[in-house]
Amino acid sequence: MENGNSLVTENGKNGIENSLFFDDKVRVWLPDDFHKDLELIEKRYPYRNRPVVIRCDSTAEAFITFDFYNKPLSANQVSNAALSLRRLIKKVYPYNEEPRLKRFKTRQGIQGVSLSFYCMMNHYRQYVEFFILSIHGQLFIGTVNCAEENKGKWASVFRKIKISIEELEQSRNLL
């Protein structure tokens, strides 16, 4: 159990694990070396209201987060939510270039919008990508991030994660 949300992992194919989150409402494929490192999470996300799901790779180069909010969001509202998030990012990081918005579709056919930008960390630029979807009519936000110099290395993995997100039946029971 993870903050009231279950996590079940089934072995997938090609080094990918099939993970269920948020009381089995969402399934995402994650690389098998991504894990929950509590000590690293405390250092990287020291605030009280951090994402519910946080994973990092075994080298701590790349991070993935997911949050599933109890806020109604229809598929038609995803673009507006992304525009609102872009305005917020510009306020928090005014020195950054405008976050780029890009539409995408999951393998299941769910339409989403992603926003990517760079922010300064202690001694390097961090690549950050937010993605927004409507899952069961509610707001789902994910992030992927890594140092700018590692973006090329992680780009295909980040894309696979994003398009693998699946909305599961709410009454799904696992054996």
Tab-separated table of N, CA and C in Angstrom:
chain	number	residue	atom	x	y	z
A	1	MET	N	0.845	-1.171	0.000
A	1	MET	CA	0.000	0.000	0.000
A	1	MET	C	0.893	1.237	0.000
A	2	GLU	N	0.535	2.226	-0.778
A	2	GLU	CA	1.355	3.425	-0.913
A	2	GLU	C	0.451	4.638	-0.775
A	3	ASN	N	0.483	5.314	0.398
A	3	ASN	CA	-0.383	6.460	0.672
A	3	ASN	C	-1.845	6.135	0.322
A	4	GLY	N	-2.284	4.960	0.711
A	4	GLY	CA	-3.655	4.559	0.432
A	4	GLY	C	-3.872	4.043	-0.975
A	5	ASN	N	-2.822	3.951	-1.755
A	5	ASN	CA	-2.940	3.487	-3.132
A	5	ASN	C	-2.125	2.221	-3.293
A	6	SER	N	-2.722	1.215	-3.920
A	6	SER	CA	-2.012	-0.050	-4.043
A	6	SER	C	-1.008	-0.022	-5.176
A	7	LEU	N	-0.002	-0.818	-5.036
A	7	LEU	CA	1.009	-0.994	-6.065
A	7	LEU	C	1.225	-2.483	-6.235
A	8	VAL	N	0.952	-2.992	-7.410
A	8	VAL	CA	1.166	-4.398	-7.714
A	8	VAL	C	2.063	-4.443	-8.938
A	9	THR	N	3.070	-5.268	-8.906
A	9	THR	CA	3.972	-5.358	-10.048
A	9	THR	C	3.917	-6.750	-10.642
A	10	GLU	N	3.767	-6.811	-11.934
A	10	GLU	CA	3.770	-8.060	-12.668
A	10	GLU	C	4.944	-7.991	-13.630
A	11	ASN	N	5.636	-9.083	-13.844
A	11	ASN	CA	6.734	-9.061	-14.806
A	11	ASN	C	6.184	-8.842	-16.203
A	12	GLY	N	6.769	-7.894	-16.890
A	12	GLY	CA	6.390	-7.611	-18.267
A	12	GLY	C	7.455	-8.156	-19.197
A	13	LYS	N	7.448	-7.686	-20.439
A	13	LYS	CA	8.450	-8.155	-21.373
A	13	LYS	C	9.469	-7.060	-21.655
A	14	ASN	N	10.604	-7.443	-22.176
A	14	ASN	CA	11.661	-6.521	-22.587
A	14	ASN	C	12.170	-5.643	-21.448
A	15	GLY	N	12.367	-6.212	-20.264
A	15	GLY	CA	12.927	-5.443	-19.163
A	15	GLY	C	11.996	-4.391	-18.607
A	16	ILE	N	10.732	-4.490	-18.912
A	16	ILE	CA	9.755	-3.510	-18.444
A	16	ILE	C	8.834	-4.198	-17.446
A	17	GLU	N	8.502	-3.495	-16.379
A	17	GLU	CA	7.547	-4.017	-15.410
A	17	GLU	C	6.216	-3.316	-15.602
A	18	ASN	N	5.170	-4.064	-15.462
A	18	ASN	CA	3.819	-3.570	-15.588
A	18	ASN	C	3.336	-3.239	-14.180
A	19	SER	N	3.147	-1.966	-13.858
A	19	SER	CA	2.815	-1.564	-12.493
A	19	SER	C	1.430	-0.955	-12.414
A	20	LEU	N	0.702	-1.336	-11.385
A	20	LEU	CA	-0.626	-0.795	-11.134
A	20	LEU	C	-0.534	0.220	-10.002
A	21	PHE	N	-1.194	1.358	-10.195
A	21	PHE	CA	-1.173	2.418	-9.199
A	21	PHE	C	-2.583	2.913	-8.919
A	22	PHE	N	-2.722	3.644	-7.833
A	22	PHE	CA	-3.958	4.333	-7.485
A	22	PHE	C	-5.148	3.380	-7.425
A	23	ASP	N	-5.029	2.436	-6.490
A	23	ASP	CA	-6.086	1.448	-6.267
A	23	ASP	C	-6.469	0.714	-7.549
A	24	ASP	N	-5.458	0.350	-8.315
A	24	ASP	CA	-5.608	-0.433	-9.549
A	24	ASP	C	-6.413	0.275	-10.633
A	25	LYS	N	-6.409	1.611	-10.625
A	25	LYS	CA	-7.121	2.366	-11.655
A	25	LYS	C	-6.233	2.711	-12.841
A	26	VAL	N	-4.911	2.676	-12.615
A	26	VAL	CA	-3.960	3.092	-13.643
A	26	VAL	C	-2.849	2.053	-13.748
A	27	ARG	N	-2.505	1.700	-14.996
A	27	ARG	CA	-1.379	0.799	-15.226
A	27	ARG	C	-0.348	1.552	-16.069
A	28	VAL	N	0.916	1.420	-15.670
A	28	VAL	CA	2.015	2.072	-16.386
A	28	VAL	C	3.170	1.086	-16.489
A	29	TRP	N	3.816	1.049	-17.624
A	29	TRP	CA	5.020	0.229	-17.776
A	29	TRP	C	6.218	1.048	-17.371
A	30	LEU	N	7.008	0.505	-16.457
A	30	LEU	CA	8.223	1.168	-15.991
A	30	LEU	C	9.434	0.274	-16.256
A	31	PRO	N	10.586	0.870	-16.536
A	31	PRO	CA	11.798	0.048	-16.660
A	31	PRO	C	12.020	-0.708	-15.353
A	32	ASP	N	12.515	-1.927	-15.442
A	32	ASP	CA	12.619	-2.760	-14.245
A	32	ASP	C	13.629	-2.257	-13.220
A	33	ASP	N	14.517	-1.328	-13.599
A	33	ASP	CA	15.452	-0.813	-12.598
A	33	ASP	C	14.941	0.442	-11.895
A	34	PHE	N	13.727	0.897	-12.218
A	34	PHE	CA	13.153	2.035	-11.502
A	34	PHE	C	12.564	1.530	-10.193
A	35	HIS	N	12.860	2.243	-9.126
A	35	HIS	CA	12.450	1.783	-7.798
A	35	HIS	C	12.143	2.972	-6.896
A	36	LYS	N	11.632	2.670	-5.737
A	36	LYS	CA	11.299	3.676	-4.736
A	36	LYS	C	12.456	3.734	-3.737
A	37	ASP	N	13.214	4.825	-3.752
A	37	ASP	CA	14.347	5.031	-2.850
A	37	ASP	C	13.951	6.121	-1.863
A	38	LEU	N	13.487	5.727	-0.670
A	38	LEU	CA	12.936	6.683	0.284
A	38	LEU	C	13.928	7.762	0.693
A	39	GLU	N	15.172	7.392	0.892
A	39	GLU	CA	16.181	8.379	1.303
A	39	GLU	C	16.405	9.416	0.198
A	40	LEU	N	16.531	8.947	-1.018
A	40	LEU	CA	16.723	9.850	-2.146
A	40	LEU	C	15.482	10.713	-2.392
A	41	ILE	N	14.314	10.132	-2.231
A	41	ILE	CA	13.070	10.882	-2.397
A	41	ILE	C	13.006	12.021	-1.377
A	42	GLU	N	13.370	11.747	-0.136
A	42	GLU	CA	13.373	12.796	0.905
A	42	GLU	C	14.295	13.948	0.523
A	43	LYS	N	15.456	13.628	-0.040
A	43	LYS	CA	16.407	14.676	-0.438
A	43	LYS	C	15.912	15.446	-1.661
A	44	ARG	N	15.397	14.730	-2.623
A	44	ARG	CA	15.000	15.344	-3.897
A	44	ARG	C	13.660	16.072	-3.800
A	45	TYR	N	12.763	15.554	-2.985
A	45	TYR	CA	11.417	16.127	-2.813
A	45	TYR	C	11.176	16.368	-1.323
A	46	PRO	N	11.826	17.389	-0.740
A	46	PRO	CA	11.763	17.580	0.711
A	46	PRO	C	10.456	18.197	1.224
A	47	TYR	N	9.531	18.491	0.366
A	47	TYR	CA	8.293	19.140	0.791
A	47	TYR	C	7.215	18.139	1.165
A	48	ARG	N	6.256	18.636	1.926
A	48	ARG	CA	5.180	17.779	2.433
A	48	ARG	C	4.245	17.295	1.329
A	49	ASN	N	3.882	18.163	0.416
A	49	ASN	CA	2.949	17.811	-0.658
A	49	ASN	C	3.710	17.389	-1.913
A	50	ARG	N	4.359	16.259	-1.834
A	50	ARG	CA	5.080	15.745	-3.000
A	50	ARG	C	4.192	14.742	-3.733
A	51	PRO	N	4.573	14.387	-4.960
A	51	PRO	CA	3.762	13.412	-5.706
A	51	PRO	C	3.609	12.093	-4.940
A	52	VAL	N	2.503	11.425	-5.159
A	52	VAL	CA	2.219	10.156	-4.469
A	52	VAL	C	3.184	9.062	-4.922
A	53	VAL	N	3.435	8.987	-6.222
A	53	VAL	CA	4.332	7.961	-6.763
A	53	VAL	C	5.602	8.643	-7.253
A	54	ILE	N	6.739	8.225	-6.720
A	54	ILE	CA	8.039	8.738	-7.157
A	54	ILE	C	8.959	7.540	-7.325
A	55	ARG	N	9.567	7.451	-8.498
A	55	ARG	CA	10.513	6.377	-8.782
A	55	ARG	C	11.756	6.972	-9.428
A	56	CYS	N	12.896	6.317	-9.211
A	56	CYS	CA	14.133	6.731	-9.884
A	56	CYS	C	14.830	5.495	-10.412
A	57	ASP	N	15.708	5.720	-11.390
A	57	ASP	CA	16.452	4.586	-11.921
A	57	ASP	C	17.562	4.226	-10.946
A	58	SER	N	18.241	3.129	-11.193
A	58	SER	CA	19.249	2.623	-10.256
A	58	SER	C	20.451	3.551	-10.107
A	59	THR	N	20.684	4.446	-11.078
A	59	THR	CA	21.796	5.394	-10.986
A	59	THR	C	21.359	6.759	-10.462
A	60	ALA	N	20.074	6.936	-10.213
A	60	ALA	CA	19.476	8.199	-9.751
A	60	ALA	C	19.664	9.321	-10.767
A	61	GLU	N	19.748	8.969	-12.041
A	61	GLU	CA	19.837	9.974	-13.108
A	61	GLU	C	18.461	10.469	-13.534
A	62	ALA	N	17.478	9.581	-13.503
A	62	ALA	CA	16.154	9.899	-14.022
A	62	ALA	C	15.099	9.636	-12.952
A	63	PHE	N	14.090	10.508	-12.922
A	63	PHE	CA	12.991	10.388	-11.969
A	63	PHE	C	11.663	10.411	-12.716
A	64	ILE	N	10.691	9.703	-12.139
A	64	ILE	CA	9.332	9.643	-12.666
A	64	ILE	C	8.396	9.891	-11.489
A	65	THR	N	7.373	10.712	-11.695
A	65	THR	CA	6.367	10.907	-10.647
A	65	THR	C	4.975	10.798	-11.269
A	66	PHE	N	4.016	10.393	-10.450
A	66	PHE	CA	2.616	10.349	-10.868
A	66	PHE	C	1.743	10.844	-9.724
A	67	ASP	N	0.713	11.591	-10.079
A	67	ASP	CA	-0.316	12.009	-9.138
A	67	ASP	C	-1.669	11.871	-9.812
A	68	PHE	N	-2.649	11.413	-9.054
A	68	PHE	CA	-4.013	11.228	-9.542
A	68	PHE	C	-4.896	12.023	-8.597
A	69	TYR	N	-5.397	13.149	-9.067
A	69	TYR	CA	-6.131	14.088	-8.219
A	69	TYR	C	-7.627	13.830	-8.250
A	70	ASN	N	-8.261	14.119	-7.168
A	70	ASN	CA	-9.707	14.027	-7.066
A	70	ASN	C	-10.311	15.334	-7.589
A	71	LYS	N	-9.937	15.681	-8.825
A	71	LYS	CA	-10.429	16.904	-9.462
A	71	LYS	C	-10.984	16.512	-10.819
A	72	PRO	N	-12.254	16.813	-11.057
A	72	PRO	CA	-12.848	16.453	-12.349
A	72	PRO	C	-12.085	17.089	-13.508
A	73	LEU	N	-11.834	16.282	-14.535
A	73	LEU	CA	-11.183	16.769	-15.748
A	73	LEU	C	-11.655	15.890	-16.902
A	74	SER	N	-12.383	16.488	-17.824
A	74	SER	CA	-12.820	15.720	-18.993
A	74	SER	C	-11.699	15.713	-20.021
A	75	ALA	N	-11.806	14.833	-20.981
A	75	ALA	CA	-10.812	14.765	-22.057
A	75	ALA	C	-10.726	16.097	-22.799
A	76	ASN	N	-11.851	16.805	-22.910
A	76	ASN	CA	-11.886	18.099	-23.598
A	76	ASN	C	-11.187	19.206	-22.809
A	77	GLN	N	-10.965	19.007	-21.528
A	77	GLN	CA	-10.354	20.031	-20.684
A	77	GLN	C	-8.842	19.859	-20.516
A	78	VAL	N	-8.273	18.796	-21.051
A	78	VAL	CA	-6.846	18.505	-20.864
A	78	VAL	C	-5.977	19.640	-21.404
A	79	SER	N	-6.280	20.147	-22.593
A	79	SER	CA	-5.474	21.231	-23.166
A	79	SER	C	-5.516	22.485	-22.301
A	80	ASN	N	-6.692	22.831	-21.789
A	80	ASN	CA	-6.796	24.007	-20.918
A	80	ASN	C	-6.016	23.811	-19.622
A	81	ALA	N	-6.044	22.591	-19.088
A	81	ALA	CA	-5.259	22.302	-17.874
A	81	ALA	C	-3.771	22.459	-18.162
A	82	ALA	N	-3.330	22.019	-19.339
A	82	ALA	CA	-1.926	22.158	-19.717
A	82	ALA	C	-1.545	23.630	-19.868
A	83	LEU	N	-2.426	24.429	-20.440
A	83	LEU	CA	-2.149	25.863	-20.569
A	83	LEU	C	-2.054	26.534	-19.196
A	84	SER	N	-2.908	26.131	-18.274
A	84	SER	CA	-2.844	26.668	-16.906
A	84	SER	C	-1.537	26.275	-16.229
A	85	LEU	N	-1.129	25.033	-16.425
A	85	LEU	CA	0.129	24.576	-15.850
A	85	LEU	C	1.311	25.336	-16.468
A	86	ARG	N	1.248	25.600	-17.750
A	86	ARG	CA	2.318	26.367	-18.401
A	86	ARG	C	2.426	27.766	-17.808
A	87	ARG	N	1.279	28.422	-17.550
A	87	ARG	CA	1.312	29.746	-16.925
A	87	ARG	C	1.946	29.682	-15.529
A	88	LEU	N	1.611	28.639	-14.777
A	88	LEU	CA	2.181	28.465	-13.444
A	88	LEU	C	3.697	28.245	-13.519
A	89	ILE	N	4.145	27.419	-14.455
A	89	ILE	CA	5.573	27.165	-14.618
A	89	ILE	C	6.310	28.461	-14.951
A	90	LYS	N	5.722	29.292	-15.820
A	90	LYS	CA	6.341	30.573	-16.171
A	90	LYS	C	6.467	31.487	-14.956
A	91	LYS	N	5.521	31.421	-14.020
A	91	LYS	CA	5.612	32.229	-12.799
A	91	LYS	C	6.697	31.705	-11.869
A	92	VAL	N	6.793	30.390	-11.759
A	92	VAL	CA	7.782	29.782	-10.863
A	92	VAL	C	9.185	29.885	-11.443
A	93	TYR	N	9.320	29.733	-12.749
A	93	TYR	CA	10.616	29.768	-13.440
A	93	TYR	C	10.587	30.859	-14.515
A	94	PRO	N	10.537	32.130	-14.127
A	94	PRO	CA	10.389	33.211	-15.122
A	94	PRO	C	11.584	33.348	-16.072
A	95	TYR	N	12.720	32.861	-15.676
A	95	TYR	CA	13.924	32.975	-16.500
A	95	TYR	C	13.992	31.908	-17.583
A	96	ASN	N	13.091	30.942	-17.562
A	96	ASN	CA	13.099	29.866	-18.557
A	96	ASN	C	12.396	30.290	-19.827
A	97	GLU	N	12.733	29.604	-20.902
A	97	GLU	CA	11.986	29.794	-22.132
A	97	GLU	C	10.588	29.212	-21.933
A	98	GLU	N	9.689	29.600	-22.802
A	98	GLU	CA	8.296	29.130	-22.724
A	98	GLU	C	8.236	27.597	-22.802
A	99	PRO	N	7.569	26.948	-21.847
A	99	PRO	CA	7.425	25.481	-21.932
A	99	PRO	C	6.697	25.097	-23.223
A	100	ARG	N	7.211	24.075	-23.894
A	100	ARG	CA	6.616	23.610	-25.147
A	100	ARG	C	5.494	22.626	-24.857
A	101	LEU	N	4.356	22.845	-25.489
A	101	LEU	CA	3.223	21.936	-25.361
A	101	LEU	C	3.192	21.005	-26.565
A	102	LYS	N	2.887	19.744	-26.294
A	102	LYS	CA	2.816	18.762	-27.372
A	102	LYS	C	1.714	17.758	-27.048
A	103	ARG	N	0.860	17.517	-28.011
A	103	ARG	CA	-0.186	16.503	-27.835
A	103	ARG	C	0.413	15.128	-28.041
A	104	PHE	N	-0.143	14.146	-27.332
A	104	PHE	CA	0.267	12.757	-27.538
A	104	PHE	C	-0.931	11.864	-27.277
A	105	LYS	N	-0.816	10.631	-27.686
A	105	LYS	CA	-1.877	9.654	-27.471
A	105	LYS	C	-1.236	8.402	-26.883
A	106	THR	N	-1.856	7.842	-25.850
A	106	THR	CA	-1.366	6.600	-25.267
A	106	THR	C	-1.733	5.438	-26.185
A	107	ARG	N	-1.146	4.291	-25.929
A	107	ARG	CA	-1.493	3.098	-26.725
A	107	ARG	C	-2.974	2.773	-26.607
A	108	GLN	N	-3.564	3.123	-25.493
A	108	GLN	CA	-4.983	2.861	-25.263
A	108	GLN	C	-5.860	3.893	-25.975
A	109	GLY	N	-5.254	4.951	-26.504
A	109	GLY	CA	-6.006	5.975	-27.227
A	109	GLY	C	-6.374	7.186	-26.400
A	110	ILE	N	-5.882	7.279	-25.182
A	110	ILE	CA	-6.173	8.443	-24.340
A	110	ILE	C	-5.347	9.622	-24.841
A	111	GLN	N	-6.018	10.748	-25.071
A	111	GLN	CA	-5.342	11.964	-25.524
A	111	GLN	C	-4.731	12.680	-24.326
A	112	GLY	N	-3.494	13.112	-24.489
A	112	GLY	CA	-2.814	13.841	-23.427
A	112	GLY	C	-2.050	15.019	-23.994
A	113	VAL	N	-1.564	15.861	-23.099
A	113	VAL	CA	-0.720	16.995	-23.479
A	113	VAL	C	0.491	16.970	-22.572
A	114	SER	N	1.668	17.169	-23.171
A	114	SER	CA	2.887	17.247	-22.372
A	114	SER	C	3.484	18.645	-22.489
A	115	LEU	N	4.214	19.043	-21.457
A	115	LEU	CA	4.918	20.320	-21.426
A	115	LEU	C	6.356	20.020	-21.049
A	116	SER	N	7.300	20.507	-21.816
A	116	SER	CA	8.693	20.267	-21.470
A	116	SER	C	9.428	21.596	-21.342
A	117	PHE	N	10.397	21.620	-20.434
A	117	PHE	CA	11.177	22.830	-20.190
A	117	PHE	C	12.435	22.448	-19.423
A	118	TYR	N	13.292	23.410	-19.230
A	118	TYR	CA	14.520	23.213	-18.452
A	118	TYR	C	14.481	24.150	-17.251
A	119	CYS	N	15.001	23.689	-16.140
A	119	CYS	CA	15.142	24.551	-14.964
A	119	CYS	C	16.539	24.347	-14.391
A	120	MET	N	17.010	25.321	-13.688
A	120	MET	CA	18.343	25.238	-13.097
A	120	MET	C	18.283	24.511	-11.756
A	121	MET	N	19.182	23.566	-11.604
A	121	MET	CA	19.386	22.899	-10.321
A	121	MET	C	20.657	23.503	-9.731
A	122	ASN	N	21.249	22.869	-8.744
A	122	ASN	CA	22.442	23.427	-8.116
A	122	ASN	C	23.542	23.775	-9.119
A	123	HIS	N	23.957	22.802	-9.918
A	123	HIS	CA	25.074	23.023	-10.827
A	123	HIS	C	24.809	22.520	-12.242
A	124	TYR	N	23.559	22.354	-12.599
A	124	TYR	CA	23.249	21.856	-13.935
A	124	TYR	C	21.820	22.226	-14.314
A	125	ARG	N	21.523	22.091	-15.611
A	125	ARG	CA	20.150	22.308	-16.089
A	125	ARG	C	19.410	20.987	-16.081
A	126	GLN	N	18.197	21.033	-15.585
A	126	GLN	CA	17.352	19.849	-15.470
A	126	GLN	C	16.297	19.884	-16.568
A	127	TYR	N	16.166	18.772	-17.305
A	127	TYR	CA	15.076	18.624	-18.268
A	127	TYR	C	13.872	18.103	-17.500
A	128	VAL	N	12.719	18.750	-17.680
A	128	VAL	CA	11.483	18.348	-16.996
A	128	VAL	C	10.369	18.261	-18.029
A	129	GLU	N	9.610	17.181	-17.954
A	129	GLU	CA	8.430	17.054	-18.806
A	129	GLU	C	7.248	16.661	-17.929
A	130	PHE	N	6.212	17.483	-17.951
A	130	PHE	CA	4.936	17.172	-17.309
A	130	PHE	C	4.028	16.585	-18.375
A	131	PHE	N	3.147	15.670	-17.995
A	131	PHE	CA	2.121	15.227	-18.917
A	131	PHE	C	0.811	15.107	-18.169
A	132	ILE	N	-0.251	15.530	-18.854
A	132	ILE	CA	-1.588	15.617	-18.262
A	132	ILE	C	-2.548	14.769	-19.071
A	133	LEU	N	-3.348	13.986	-18.346
A	133	LEU	CA	-4.362	13.131	-18.966
A	133	LEU	C	-5.627	13.174	-18.113
A	134	SER	N	-6.731	12.816	-18.701
A	134	SER	CA	-7.965	12.590	-17.963
A	134	SER	C	-8.116	11.078	-17.805
A	135	ILE	N	-8.043	10.608	-16.563
A	135	ILE	CA	-8.191	9.181	-16.268
A	135	ILE	C	-9.437	9.043	-15.382
A	136	HIS	N	-10.376	8.255	-15.817
A	136	HIS	CA	-11.652	8.101	-15.096
A	136	HIS	C	-12.277	9.466	-14.813
A	137	GLY	N	-12.109	10.410	-15.754
A	137	GLY	CA	-12.714	11.730	-15.618
A	137	GLY	C	-12.048	12.601	-14.568
A	138	GLN	N	-10.827	12.235	-14.160
A	138	GLN	CA	-10.110	13.016	-13.157
A	138	GLN	C	-8.710	13.345	-13.643
A	139	LEU	N	-8.104	14.347	-13.022
A	139	LEU	CA	-6.794	14.850	-13.403
A	139	LEU	C	-5.680	13.884	-13.019
A	140	PHE	N	-4.902	13.469	-14.010
A	140	PHE	CA	-3.716	12.637	-13.812
A	140	PHE	C	-2.533	13.430	-14.344
A	141	ILE	N	-1.515	13.636	-13.491
A	141	ILE	CA	-0.309	14.355	-13.898
A	141	ILE	C	0.899	13.472	-13.635
A	142	GLY	N	1.752	13.383	-14.618
A	142	GLY	CA	3.017	12.677	-14.466
A	142	GLY	C	4.158	13.606	-14.803
A	143	THR	N	5.342	13.283	-14.307
A	143	THR	CA	6.546	14.003	-14.706
A	143	THR	C	7.656	13.001	-14.957
A	144	VAL	N	8.548	13.377	-15.831
A	144	VAL	CA	9.811	12.670	-16.018
A	144	VAL	C	10.876	13.749	-16.025
A	145	ASN	N	12.036	13.451	-15.452
A	145	ASN	CA	13.090	14.457	-15.463
A	145	ASN	C	14.464	13.827	-15.315
A	146	CYS	N	15.450	14.548	-15.834
A	146	CYS	CA	16.849	14.135	-15.771
A	146	CYS	C	17.709	15.355	-16.082
A	147	ALA	N	18.999	15.246	-15.886
A	147	ALA	CA	19.906	16.326	-16.260
A	147	ALA	C	19.840	16.521	-17.778
A	148	GLU	N	19.976	17.763	-18.215
A	148	GLU	CA	19.910	18.073	-19.641
A	148	GLU	C	20.865	17.200	-20.449
A	149	GLU	N	22.050	16.969	-19.936
A	149	GLU	CA	23.048	16.173	-20.668
A	149	GLU	C	22.629	14.713	-20.852
A	150	ASN	N	21.664	14.243	-20.056
A	150	ASN	CA	21.200	12.857	-20.147
A	150	ASN	C	19.874	12.711	-20.892
A	151	LYS	N	19.335	13.816	-21.377
A	151	LYS	CA	18.022	13.781	-22.025
A	151	LYS	C	17.984	12.797	-23.192
A	152	GLY	N	19.003	12.815	-24.044
A	152	GLY	CA	19.030	11.900	-25.190
A	152	GLY	C	19.016	10.445	-24.769
A	153	LYS	N	19.720	10.151	-23.701
A	153	LYS	CA	19.789	8.779	-23.178
A	153	LYS	C	18.422	8.289	-22.704
A	154	TRP	N	17.621	9.196	-22.117
A	154	TRP	CA	16.349	8.805	-21.499
A	154	TRP	C	15.127	9.084	-22.369
A	155	ALA	N	15.276	9.783	-23.475
A	155	ALA	CA	14.125	10.222	-24.271
A	155	ALA	C	13.194	9.076	-24.663
A	156	SER	N	13.740	7.974	-25.171
A	156	SER	CA	12.863	6.878	-25.614
A	156	SER	C	12.183	6.191	-24.428
A	157	VAL	N	12.874	6.098	-23.304
A	157	VAL	CA	12.275	5.500	-22.100
A	157	VAL	C	11.126	6.378	-21.610
A	158	PHE	N	11.357	7.693	-21.552
A	158	PHE	CA	10.309	8.613	-21.111
A	158	PHE	C	9.087	8.513	-22.022
A	159	ARG	N	9.322	8.412	-23.323
A	159	ARG	CA	8.197	8.308	-24.259
A	159	ARG	C	7.419	7.007	-24.048
A	160	LYS	N	8.133	5.903	-23.858
A	160	LYS	CA	7.470	4.620	-23.636
A	160	LYS	C	6.607	4.657	-22.373
A	161	ILE	N	7.120	5.278	-21.325
A	161	ILE	CA	6.352	5.385	-20.076
A	161	ILE	C	5.071	6.171	-20.327
A	162	LYS	N	5.216	7.316	-20.968
A	162	LYS	CA	4.082	8.210	-21.197
A	162	LYS	C	2.984	7.536	-22.019
A	163	ILE	N	3.359	6.864	-23.106
A	163	ILE	CA	2.325	6.270	-23.968
A	163	ILE	C	1.792	4.942	-23.430
A	164	SER	N	2.429	4.408	-22.373
A	164	SER	CA	1.962	3.135	-21.817
A	164	SER	C	0.846	3.301	-20.792
A	165	ILE	N	0.560	4.520	-20.391
A	165	ILE	CA	-0.444	4.750	-19.344
A	165	ILE	C	-1.797	4.222	-19.798
A	166	GLU	N	-2.399	3.398	-18.945
A	166	GLU	CA	-3.701	2.798	-19.253
A	166	GLU	C	-4.692	3.067	-18.140
A	167	GLU	N	-5.906	3.372	-18.533
A	167	GLU	CA	-7.024	3.504	-17.596
A	167	GLU	C	-7.644	2.121	-17.467
A	168	LEU	N	-7.694	1.599	-16.239
A	168	LEU	CA	-8.260	0.276	-16.020
A	168	LEU	C	-9.691	0.390	-15.524
A	169	GLU	N	-10.423	-0.676	-15.718
A	169	GLU	CA	-11.791	-0.719	-15.202
A	169	GLU	C	-11.760	-0.489	-13.703
A	170	GLN	N	-12.665	0.283	-13.187
A	170	GLN	CA	-12.658	0.588	-11.753
A	170	GLN	C	-12.951	-0.611	-10.893
A	171	SER	N	-13.639	-1.593	-11.448
A	171	SER	CA	-13.986	-2.779	-10.649
A	171	SER	C	-12.983	-3.919	-10.832
A	172	ARG	N	-11.814	-3.606	-11.446
A	172	ARG	CA	-10.817	-4.648	-11.726
A	172	ARG	C	-10.373	-5.323	-10.421
A	173	ASN	N	-10.437	-6.633	-10.398
A	173	ASN	CA	-9.960	-7.414	-9.248
A	173	ASN	C	-8.769	-8.237	-9.677
A	174	LEU	N	-7.723	-8.207	-8.866
A	174	LEU	CA	-6.535	-9.009	-9.163
A	174	LEU	C	-6.626	-10.333	-8.425
A	175	LEU	N	-6.159	-11.386	-9.066
A	175	LEU	CA	-6.190	-12.701	-8.433
A	175	LEU	C	-5.013	-12.861	-7.523
